[in-house]
Structure formats: structure tokens, C-alpha cells
Amino acid sequence: ARRYPTVELRAETFNGSTHVPVPSDGAFLKALLFELRLVDDHVFVEHRDTCTRINHSSVYSVSTDSGDLWPVIAFQKSGLIYACLPLVEEPLEPRPPLLTVSGLSQGLALLLGIMDYISPSRKNEAEVSTKIGQLRNLLIQACPLGTPLNTNIRSLNSSFEDIQEMPADKDQPAWRSSSYKGKPQVNVCITEKVKCMQYDQRDVVDTWQVYGAVNCKCDIEGSAPKVTLTLNLPTNAPPLQDIVIHHCVTSIDPAMLMSCSAEPLDDSVYNGPYKFPFIPPSDSFNLCYYTSQVPVPPILGCYQLVEEGSQIKITVNLKLHESIKNSFEYCEARIPFFNRGPIAQLEYKVSYGQLDLSREKSLLVWVIGQKFPKSLEVSLTGTVSFGAAGKEHPTDYVCTGNTAYVKLYFRIPDFTLTGCYVDQHSVQIFVPGKPKITATRELISSNYYLWNSKAPAPMVYKT
């Protein structure tokens, strides 16, 4: 059994006077066996055995002397019972729907990871006992503070010898669960995702948003190594906003956290450099998240779909903004046709790239490739006709009639829309030896839509 006092304290805070404390391990086990009908199954107990109460899931309410514990996840597999009591981050009265409790999926994933680790040895009792004995130490790495960080318990087994039951150094933070031996190295990757809605309509405002995450993996010796990482922006670049930092960051300029995208920008806003001193966890982690109000989307587009009798005429124009790096890992535009039959006839002309038809014949994929031409503009025109609709073809309640969209998918390596970058020479590591520092960045599309300008579309703003 493994208990997390901090999680139990949070449960008490959420539920106040209605809080039911978790009993001792022995009392909990006895109550759980009773609820699962593994003891006293010949005795009729109304709250447990009545026909009006049929469990359709592995979530139970376990009766204890202090009240009912809910939700308890429990299931049997190969003679073992796997159980946990997840935290519900809202009042328990009235009981919230199971689908709204995020802790249930986390707890179930952790139990399945434990089962996957133990079950291959179920025929060898000695091996099962050894693995169960190792579980406590493995859980320190998989779930150090009560929130599962890695539910693949089997993958942690190889580093079992490195895991410390208690930190040998009193300065070692709880989030550094294992020690590293070898040449120091730091890998940093800035990933920015751009969301976009373009309408090409006079009375509708196009919208776009950028979300960034800075991922770090620090392989450094020592119980509490200190690292300082700096994010930089080009001159006159828009500032980073809505910055959220990882708990391992030890100090920070408060002005960095005050810039909020919900308020208009002013001259006093903090625009870097953004310094993050931290003691890194053992595994990969996101040092911070941020947003930014960039002036233009990377690809400007226009989509027109017009129905003429039994045919549909489509036109797509795309232009890469001149400030964007013209070097893609991939770039393609997908044009789905909802609530219609399979494409029976297709005539088209593309100025650049190639057009493919999906196997289901309900989606056109325009592969632009790894570069836009010198003009930075590409176009597609075509005429499409359809056969009889079947159940296998896609439907959508929003995209009815001529309301339709083109969705862009792209990734630009070694580029960020904000210009944000990590200067490798500015990374400070206070340990002996010259560390190897790798810094990468990327821009990825996320929900990047061009709506048909010849039809009404779901919109955020009108002027």
C-alpha cells in the first residue's frame, strides 16, 4: 500500500465537514474485500447485494466506520486485487459524474501499468513477491507526490538501482527521484503551436493564437544541481504573455508573470530576457508555457466553395508571409467534404505541389511539400461531383450546405513565430565539467482553419 498525506489533506480541504478519512490499510482492505463480495458473500447485505444496485464499472463505494469512501477503483486479475482511491477535485455531494473526475483515468492508468509490470510473472510466486517488493521504490519515480508522471511501470524497472527510498542529501528536492551518472548534458526544445480561424469576409475578424512550451531534459550529476536558462526575443518582437512556470523554478522576476493577453499591451510590459533558475527533475519536463500576440498568421489563405447544379467548384489560395522561414518538414492542406457521397469525378489544376484523393473518396489532400515557390503563393482550382452517400462517409452538424473548411497541417523546424530562442551560451550549469547543450525549436499548426468565404461559418468576432 502507498499513501500520500498531501493528497489526503487536499481531499479534506475540498470536502470540509463531509470528508471521510481513509482508514488504516488493514481496515480498508477488509472493507474492500467485503464490497467485492470476496468475504461474507453468503450473507445478504442490502446496500451491496440489492438488485437495484448493479455496477457497470470498476468504481465502487466502500463503507467504512467513518462513512463511504468514493470513488474506489478496484479490479481483480490473476489472483491479485488492484485498487486505488483517486482525489476528486470538487465537492462529493452530490456525487459528480464519473466522466468529469480526471483522477479516475489517472488512477486507472497507474493500476494498469502496475498490472502490466506484475502479471507476466504471475506463475512464479517468488518472482511476483520480488516485483511487489520493488513496487514501493518504483512508485516513488512513477508517482512521487501523488500525481502519476509515468504509468509505464515496466519501463522504470531498468533504473531501479538508481532510485533512492529517501534522498541521501537533505537538500535534494522531492521531484529529483533518481540520480544521474555520466557526462552532463541539457536538451531544450521550444515548441510553438499556432491556432487560426480565417474567414476572408469583410465583417468577420480573422483570429490566431500562439501557444509555446519549453521542454527540458537535464542529465546532470548531483542531488540538487542548479541550472539557469534564458529565453530571448528578437528586437521589437511581441512580448511573451500568460507565462506559467514549473514548480522546480526557484526564483523569478514577478513582472514576467504579470503580462496577460486579456489586457491591452502597454510600454511597461516585460519583454525579456526571461531568466529561469531551477533545480531540474530527473525526467523530461516542461519548464514553462506562454502565449504571445503575434501580428500575422504564418500562412494567409482564402477558400471558396460554390455549388453549381450537381457540381461543386472550389478555389484555394495560400500565401506564406514573407517573415516566415520557407523550409517545412511537411505542409499540406486537407479539404474534407461532409454530408455528401464519395467523390465520383474530379478535375483540378494546382500551381504547385500535388493533389491526392483519400481511399474513402471524401477528402482531398493537397501536398505542398517542404517549400513554397519563390512567389510564396500557391493556388488550387477544381470541380468536384459526388456519387450516392453511404453510412461510411463523414457527416458533420456544423458543415452543412456550403459551410465547409480547409485545414492546414505543417511543421517548420528551427523556427518560432514569436522569434523566441535559447542562447546555448547563456545556459548556466553549476557543476564540474563542460556540459553538452542542445537547443532546438519548432512551429506546428494546431486547428488551422480556412472557412468557405461564400457561406456562413462559425465565428468568434464580428466587427
XYZ file of C-alpha atoms in Angstrom:
463
model
C 0.000 0.000 0.000
C 1.116 3.573 -0.687
C -0.427 6.687 0.882
C 0.081 10.350 0.022
C -0.596 12.611 3.048
C -0.572 15.751 0.861
C -3.346 14.297 -1.334
C -5.388 13.303 1.725
C -5.009 16.870 3.045
C -6.257 18.274 -0.262
C -9.260 15.917 -0.145
C -10.083 17.202 3.345
C -9.825 20.805 2.088
C -12.210 20.143 -0.818
C -14.841 18.334 1.265
C -14.711 20.034 4.666
C -17.186 18.546 7.128
C -18.287 15.818 4.690
C -14.727 14.457 4.368
C -14.331 10.725 5.039
C -10.782 9.899 6.204
C -9.005 6.883 4.710
C -8.834 4.167 7.426
C -5.775 2.063 8.218
C -4.530 -0.305 5.500
C -5.974 -3.323 7.301
C -9.406 -1.753 7.821
C -9.519 -0.533 4.201
C -8.598 -3.989 2.868
C -11.282 -5.644 4.992
C -13.935 -3.165 3.771
C -12.810 -3.568 0.142
C -12.949 -7.395 0.256
C -16.450 -7.143 1.700
C -17.560 -4.745 -1.068
C -16.110 -7.024 -3.762
C -18.034 -9.995 -2.233
C -14.768 -11.828 -1.519
C -15.746 -12.266 2.159
C -19.217 -12.907 3.628
C -20.602 -13.481 0.132
C -23.208 -15.879 1.552
C -24.718 -13.081 3.660
C -27.275 -10.775 2.022
C -26.348 -7.127 2.646
C -28.923 -4.773 1.177
C -26.689 -1.835 0.212
C -24.280 -4.239 -1.509
C -26.464 -7.044 -2.903
C -29.756 -5.399 -3.856
C -30.836 -5.848 -7.490
C -31.321 -2.103 -7.842
C -27.576 -1.596 -7.469
C -25.697 -3.139 -10.377
C -22.147 -1.974 -11.001
C -21.320 -1.342 -14.644
C -17.767 -0.167 -13.936
C -14.792 -0.877 -11.677
C -15.650 2.110 -9.478
C -17.027 1.284 -6.016
C -18.245 2.993 -2.873
C -16.553 1.283 0.099
C -18.272 1.508 3.504
C -16.017 2.282 6.480
C -16.689 3.176 10.123
C -16.343 6.894 9.255
C -18.548 6.803 6.139
C -18.438 5.794 2.488
C -15.188 6.139 0.524
C -15.848 7.030 -3.117
C -14.638 6.605 -5.844
C -12.532 3.471 -5.236
C -11.187 1.875 -8.424
C -10.747 -1.885 -7.917
C -10.454 -4.930 -10.159
C -9.123 -8.490 -9.942
C -6.572 -10.036 -12.277
C -4.799 -13.386 -11.891
C -5.493 -13.739 -8.177
C -4.479 -10.175 -7.268
C -6.623 -7.144 -6.464
C -5.514 -3.767 -7.793
C -7.140 -0.772 -6.092
C -6.699 2.959 -5.595
C -8.675 5.921 -4.258
C -8.251 8.931 -6.606
C -8.640 12.537 -5.496
C -11.844 14.270 -6.624
C -11.095 17.986 -7.026
C -14.641 19.137 -6.329
C -17.308 18.566 -3.649
C -18.533 14.967 -3.365
C -22.128 15.918 -2.518
C -23.895 15.466 -4.831
C -21.599 12.929 -6.484
C -20.203 14.264 -9.773
C -20.494 12.166 -12.972
C -17.602 9.724 -13.409
C -16.570 11.287 -16.718
C -15.837 14.620 -15.016
C -13.386 13.140 -12.482
C -9.948 13.348 -14.132
C -8.311 11.428 -11.253
C -10.219 8.280 -12.262
C -8.444 7.938 -15.604
C -5.081 8.731 -13.976
C -5.645 6.141 -11.239
C -6.816 3.507 -13.694
C -3.798 4.114 -15.964
C -1.461 3.731 -12.975
C -3.146 0.478 -11.865
C -2.978 -0.922 -15.402
C 0.717 -0.005 -15.505
C 1.292 -1.878 -12.230
C -0.689 -4.862 -13.534
C 1.338 -4.873 -16.767
C 4.538 -4.888 -14.671
C 3.495 -7.715 -12.327
C 1.270 -10.027 -14.404
C 3.963 -11.599 -16.690
C 5.408 -13.249 -13.553
C 2.105 -14.491 -12.098
C 3.021 -18.207 -12.472
C 6.213 -17.773 -10.452
C 5.296 -16.894 -6.863
C 8.852 -15.925 -5.875
C 9.147 -13.561 -8.840
C 5.786 -11.955 -8.057
C 6.894 -11.379 -4.441
C 10.148 -9.772 -5.646
C 8.308 -7.462 -8.036
C 5.765 -6.446 -5.391
C 8.697 -5.706 -3.083
C 10.180 -3.385 -5.737
C 6.879 -1.600 -6.358
C 7.252 0.872 -3.499
C 10.526 2.177 -4.904
C 9.219 2.235 -8.470
C 6.179 4.250 -7.368
C 8.474 6.915 -5.929
C 9.588 7.529 -9.502
C 6.265 6.885 -11.251
C 4.090 8.827 -8.814
C 6.348 10.794 -6.437
C 3.845 13.294 -4.971
C 0.513 11.623 -5.702
C 0.149 12.569 -9.380
C 1.169 9.860 -11.881
C 4.072 11.108 -14.022
C 4.789 7.811 -15.790
C 2.284 4.951 -15.794
C 4.584 2.605 -17.744
C 5.998 0.925 -14.618
C 7.796 -1.713 -16.660
C 9.949 0.949 -18.340
C 11.163 2.156 -14.923
C 12.456 -1.268 -13.903
C 15.839 -0.826 -15.610
C 16.669 2.213 -13.488
C 15.532 0.540 -10.263
C 19.027 0.597 -8.730
C 19.207 4.383 -9.156
C 16.014 5.084 -7.227
C 16.508 6.242 -3.668
C 13.966 5.323 -0.989
C 14.845 8.542 0.847
C 17.106 11.297 -0.523
C 20.650 10.796 0.750
C 21.140 14.566 0.703
C 18.772 16.710 2.737
C 18.974 19.387 0.021
C 17.672 17.004 -2.656
C 14.155 18.096 -3.727
C 11.332 15.556 -3.836
C 10.975 15.890 -7.615
C 14.531 14.555 -8.230
C 13.729 10.898 -7.709
C 16.846 9.364 -9.268
C 20.499 10.272 -9.693
C 22.405 10.520 -12.984
C 25.968 9.434 -13.604
C 27.788 10.444 -16.763
C 28.691 13.437 -18.913
C 26.405 16.415 -18.172
C 24.037 17.325 -20.997
C 20.994 19.556 -21.374
C 18.413 19.319 -24.174
C 15.957 22.189 -24.635
C 13.146 22.283 -27.207
C 10.805 25.252 -27.738
C 7.557 24.091 -29.355
C 5.101 26.736 -30.536
C 1.633 25.826 -31.801
C -0.425 28.249 -33.851
C -4.235 28.103 -33.959
C -6.039 30.052 -36.647
C -9.515 30.830 -37.997
C -9.619 32.700 -41.323
C -12.895 33.706 -42.966
C -11.978 36.121 -45.800
C -15.126 38.124 -45.046
C -15.356 41.867 -44.580
C -17.491 41.827 -41.424
C -15.703 38.959 -39.658
C -12.372 39.270 -37.868
C -9.805 36.530 -38.504
C -8.239 35.197 -35.297
C -4.969 33.457 -34.490
C -3.235 32.461 -31.263
C 0.234 31.168 -30.421
C 0.982 28.801 -27.527
C 4.548 27.931 -26.569
C 6.093 25.266 -24.323
C 9.759 24.943 -23.328
C 10.664 21.291 -22.759
C 13.885 20.378 -20.926
C 15.789 17.171 -20.220
C 18.748 17.738 -17.895
C 21.126 14.821 -17.339
C 23.315 16.246 -14.594
C 25.059 14.614 -11.650
C 24.301 15.692 -8.089
C 21.354 15.686 -5.716
C 20.318 19.309 -6.371
C 22.140 20.744 -9.421
C 21.400 24.362 -10.268
C 20.648 25.417 -13.833
C 19.790 28.828 -15.280
C 18.165 29.024 -18.709
C 17.358 32.231 -20.598
C 14.711 32.745 -23.287
C 15.435 35.606 -25.687
C 13.331 37.526 -28.218
C 14.455 39.475 -31.292
C 14.337 43.287 -31.134
C 10.777 44.670 -31.416
C 9.249 41.168 -31.114
C 5.938 40.936 -29.216
C 6.483 40.001 -25.538
C 5.676 36.612 -24.041
C 2.451 36.605 -22.013
C 0.422 34.343 -19.704
C 3.662 32.671 -18.564
C 3.148 29.591 -16.367
C 6.264 28.088 -14.771
C 7.175 24.628 -13.444
C 7.391 24.257 -9.667
C 11.137 23.478 -9.876
C 11.902 27.135 -10.768
C 13.499 28.653 -7.642
C 13.049 32.398 -8.258
C 11.707 34.682 -10.960
C 11.068 38.340 -11.735
C 7.380 38.953 -10.758
C 6.998 41.323 -13.731
C 7.436 38.324 -16.020
C 4.243 36.765 -14.695
C 2.139 39.945 -14.820
C 1.817 40.245 -18.604
C -1.652 38.954 -19.548
C -3.092 38.570 -23.063
C -6.552 39.530 -21.778
C -5.320 43.117 -21.304
C -4.062 45.538 -23.985
C -0.282 45.777 -24.335
C 1.426 48.883 -22.936
C 5.007 50.194 -22.943
C 5.736 48.874 -19.446
C 5.194 45.217 -20.381
C 8.115 42.881 -19.646
C 9.796 41.794 -22.885
C 12.792 39.804 -21.701
C 15.270 38.361 -21.426
C 13.328 35.702 -19.499
C 15.588 34.019 -16.908
C 14.630 30.739 -15.241
C 16.877 29.435 -12.420
C 15.781 25.894 -11.468
C 16.713 22.528 -9.977
C 15.670 20.097 -12.741
C 13.665 16.894 -12.203
C 15.282 13.642 -13.332
C 12.971 13.207 -16.335
C 11.889 15.369 -19.237
C 9.590 18.239 -18.148
C 8.020 21.466 -19.436
C 9.876 24.370 -17.834
C 7.216 26.919 -18.816
C 4.255 27.682 -21.054
C 3.459 31.035 -22.675
C 1.326 32.833 -25.272
C 2.067 35.821 -27.498
C 0.112 38.278 -29.655
C 1.935 37.912 -32.984
C 0.918 40.425 -35.686
C 0.215 37.981 -38.552
C -0.540 34.275 -39.051
C 2.191 32.345 -40.895
C 0.010 31.337 -43.878
C -2.775 33.583 -45.188
C -5.480 31.800 -47.138
C -8.778 32.047 -48.920
C -11.223 29.198 -49.605
C -14.255 29.453 -51.879
C -16.767 26.668 -52.455
C -19.731 27.277 -54.757
C -22.420 24.744 -55.663
C -23.480 24.749 -59.310
C -26.123 22.112 -60.006
C -24.689 18.694 -59.298
C -21.138 20.007 -59.209
C -19.049 21.930 -56.706
C -16.406 24.447 -57.720
C -13.576 25.032 -55.283
C -10.781 27.596 -55.158
C -7.995 27.685 -52.563
C -5.304 30.379 -52.463
C -2.460 30.275 -49.925
C 0.309 32.790 -49.276
C 3.271 32.290 -46.958
C 4.067 35.502 -45.094
C 7.488 36.862 -46.065
C 8.678 36.882 -42.433
C 8.206 33.081 -42.133
C 11.042 30.632 -42.763
C 10.327 28.873 -46.069
C 11.512 25.438 -45.002
C 8.907 22.902 -43.868
C 9.204 19.350 -42.641
C 5.729 18.948 -44.152
C 2.957 21.222 -45.354
C -0.423 20.108 -46.662
C -3.993 21.330 -46.947
C -6.849 18.882 -46.352
C -10.226 19.586 -47.913
C -12.982 17.366 -46.462
C -16.478 17.056 -47.949
C -19.087 16.312 -45.276
C -22.651 15.032 -45.668
C -22.046 14.052 -49.285
C -21.321 10.835 -51.139
C -17.942 9.666 -52.473
C -16.143 11.851 -54.994
C -17.124 10.405 -58.384
C -15.411 12.913 -60.658
C -12.558 15.351 -60.032
C -10.994 17.891 -62.355
C -8.366 20.193 -60.916
C -5.382 22.434 -61.511
C -2.678 23.165 -58.937
C 0.029 25.793 -59.376
C 2.354 23.902 -57.044
C 2.558 20.555 -55.220
C 0.260 17.607 -55.870
C -3.346 16.677 -55.075
C -4.300 13.245 -53.721
C -7.723 11.667 -53.120
C -8.234 9.659 -49.926
C -9.204 5.993 -50.077
C -12.719 6.810 -48.783
C -13.045 9.382 -51.605
C -14.329 12.063 -49.246
C -11.108 14.037 -48.661
C -8.705 15.906 -50.941
C -5.130 16.188 -49.678
C -3.074 18.954 -51.280
C 0.591 18.168 -50.534
C 2.506 21.446 -50.851
C 5.753 19.871 -49.676
C 8.783 21.386 -47.984
C 8.894 24.786 -49.668
C 6.613 27.413 -51.183
C 7.686 28.709 -54.624
C 9.623 31.999 -54.948
C 6.361 33.941 -55.220
C 5.327 32.447 -51.820
C 1.848 31.926 -53.328
C 0.106 28.700 -54.392
C -3.385 28.042 -55.735
C -5.788 25.185 -56.402
C -8.930 25.243 -58.530
C -11.167 22.298 -59.221
C -14.582 20.886 -59.998
C -15.959 18.008 -57.934
C -19.057 15.837 -58.361
C -20.321 13.154 -55.966
C -21.974 9.744 -56.021
C -24.694 8.465 -53.689
C -23.978 8.971 -49.972
C -23.396 5.940 -47.737
C -23.049 5.448 -43.993
C -19.262 5.250 -44.198
C -18.868 8.839 -45.446
C -18.195 11.620 -42.917
C -21.005 13.733 -41.500
C -20.862 16.970 -39.560
C -23.657 19.025 -37.999
C -21.705 22.277 -38.408
C -20.559 21.772 -42.000
C -23.920 21.638 -43.768
C -24.581 23.021 -47.248
C -21.688 25.211 -48.352
C -20.339 25.744 -44.845
C -17.001 23.987 -45.211
C -13.327 24.449 -44.450
C -9.766 23.697 -45.477
C -7.482 22.573 -42.646
C -3.732 23.204 -42.845
C -1.098 20.899 -41.368
C 2.536 21.984 -41.215
C 5.715 21.905 -39.162
C 8.638 24.326 -39.533
C 11.783 23.078 -37.768
C 14.291 25.527 -36.220
C 11.744 28.364 -36.216
C 9.276 30.024 -33.835
C 6.565 32.510 -34.747
C 7.449 34.747 -31.782
C 11.164 34.516 -32.594
C 11.748 33.052 -29.125
C 15.048 31.161 -28.823
C 17.514 29.792 -26.278
C 21.061 31.086 -26.474
C 23.149 27.979 -25.745
C 25.976 30.128 -24.325
C 23.602 31.669 -21.779
C 22.697 28.302 -20.193
C 24.490 28.159 -16.831
C 25.085 24.854 -15.037
C 26.819 24.962 -11.682
C 28.503 21.546 -11.840
C 32.022 20.405 -12.747
C 32.775 19.519 -16.373
C 31.734 21.154 -19.636
C 28.123 20.196 -20.355
C 26.787 19.458 -23.837
C 23.860 21.786 -24.551
C 21.395 21.190 -27.392
C 18.701 23.751 -28.167
C 16.020 23.213 -30.823
C 12.739 24.884 -31.716
C 9.736 24.248 -33.956
C 6.437 25.734 -35.119
C 3.461 23.358 -35.544
C -0.059 24.037 -36.809
C -2.950 23.265 -34.468
C -6.576 23.667 -35.617
C -5.601 25.909 -38.525
C -8.816 26.510 -40.490
C -9.772 28.448 -43.637
C -13.563 28.688 -43.826
C -15.517 28.972 -47.065
C -15.976 32.715 -47.638
C -19.101 32.053 -49.760
C -21.094 30.614 -46.824
C -21.791 31.416 -43.148
C -19.230 29.876 -40.803
C -18.939 29.530 -37.006
C -17.243 32.749 -35.982
C -15.765 34.354 -32.914
C -15.984 38.076 -33.691
C -17.938 40.340 -35.996
C -16.969 43.977 -36.469
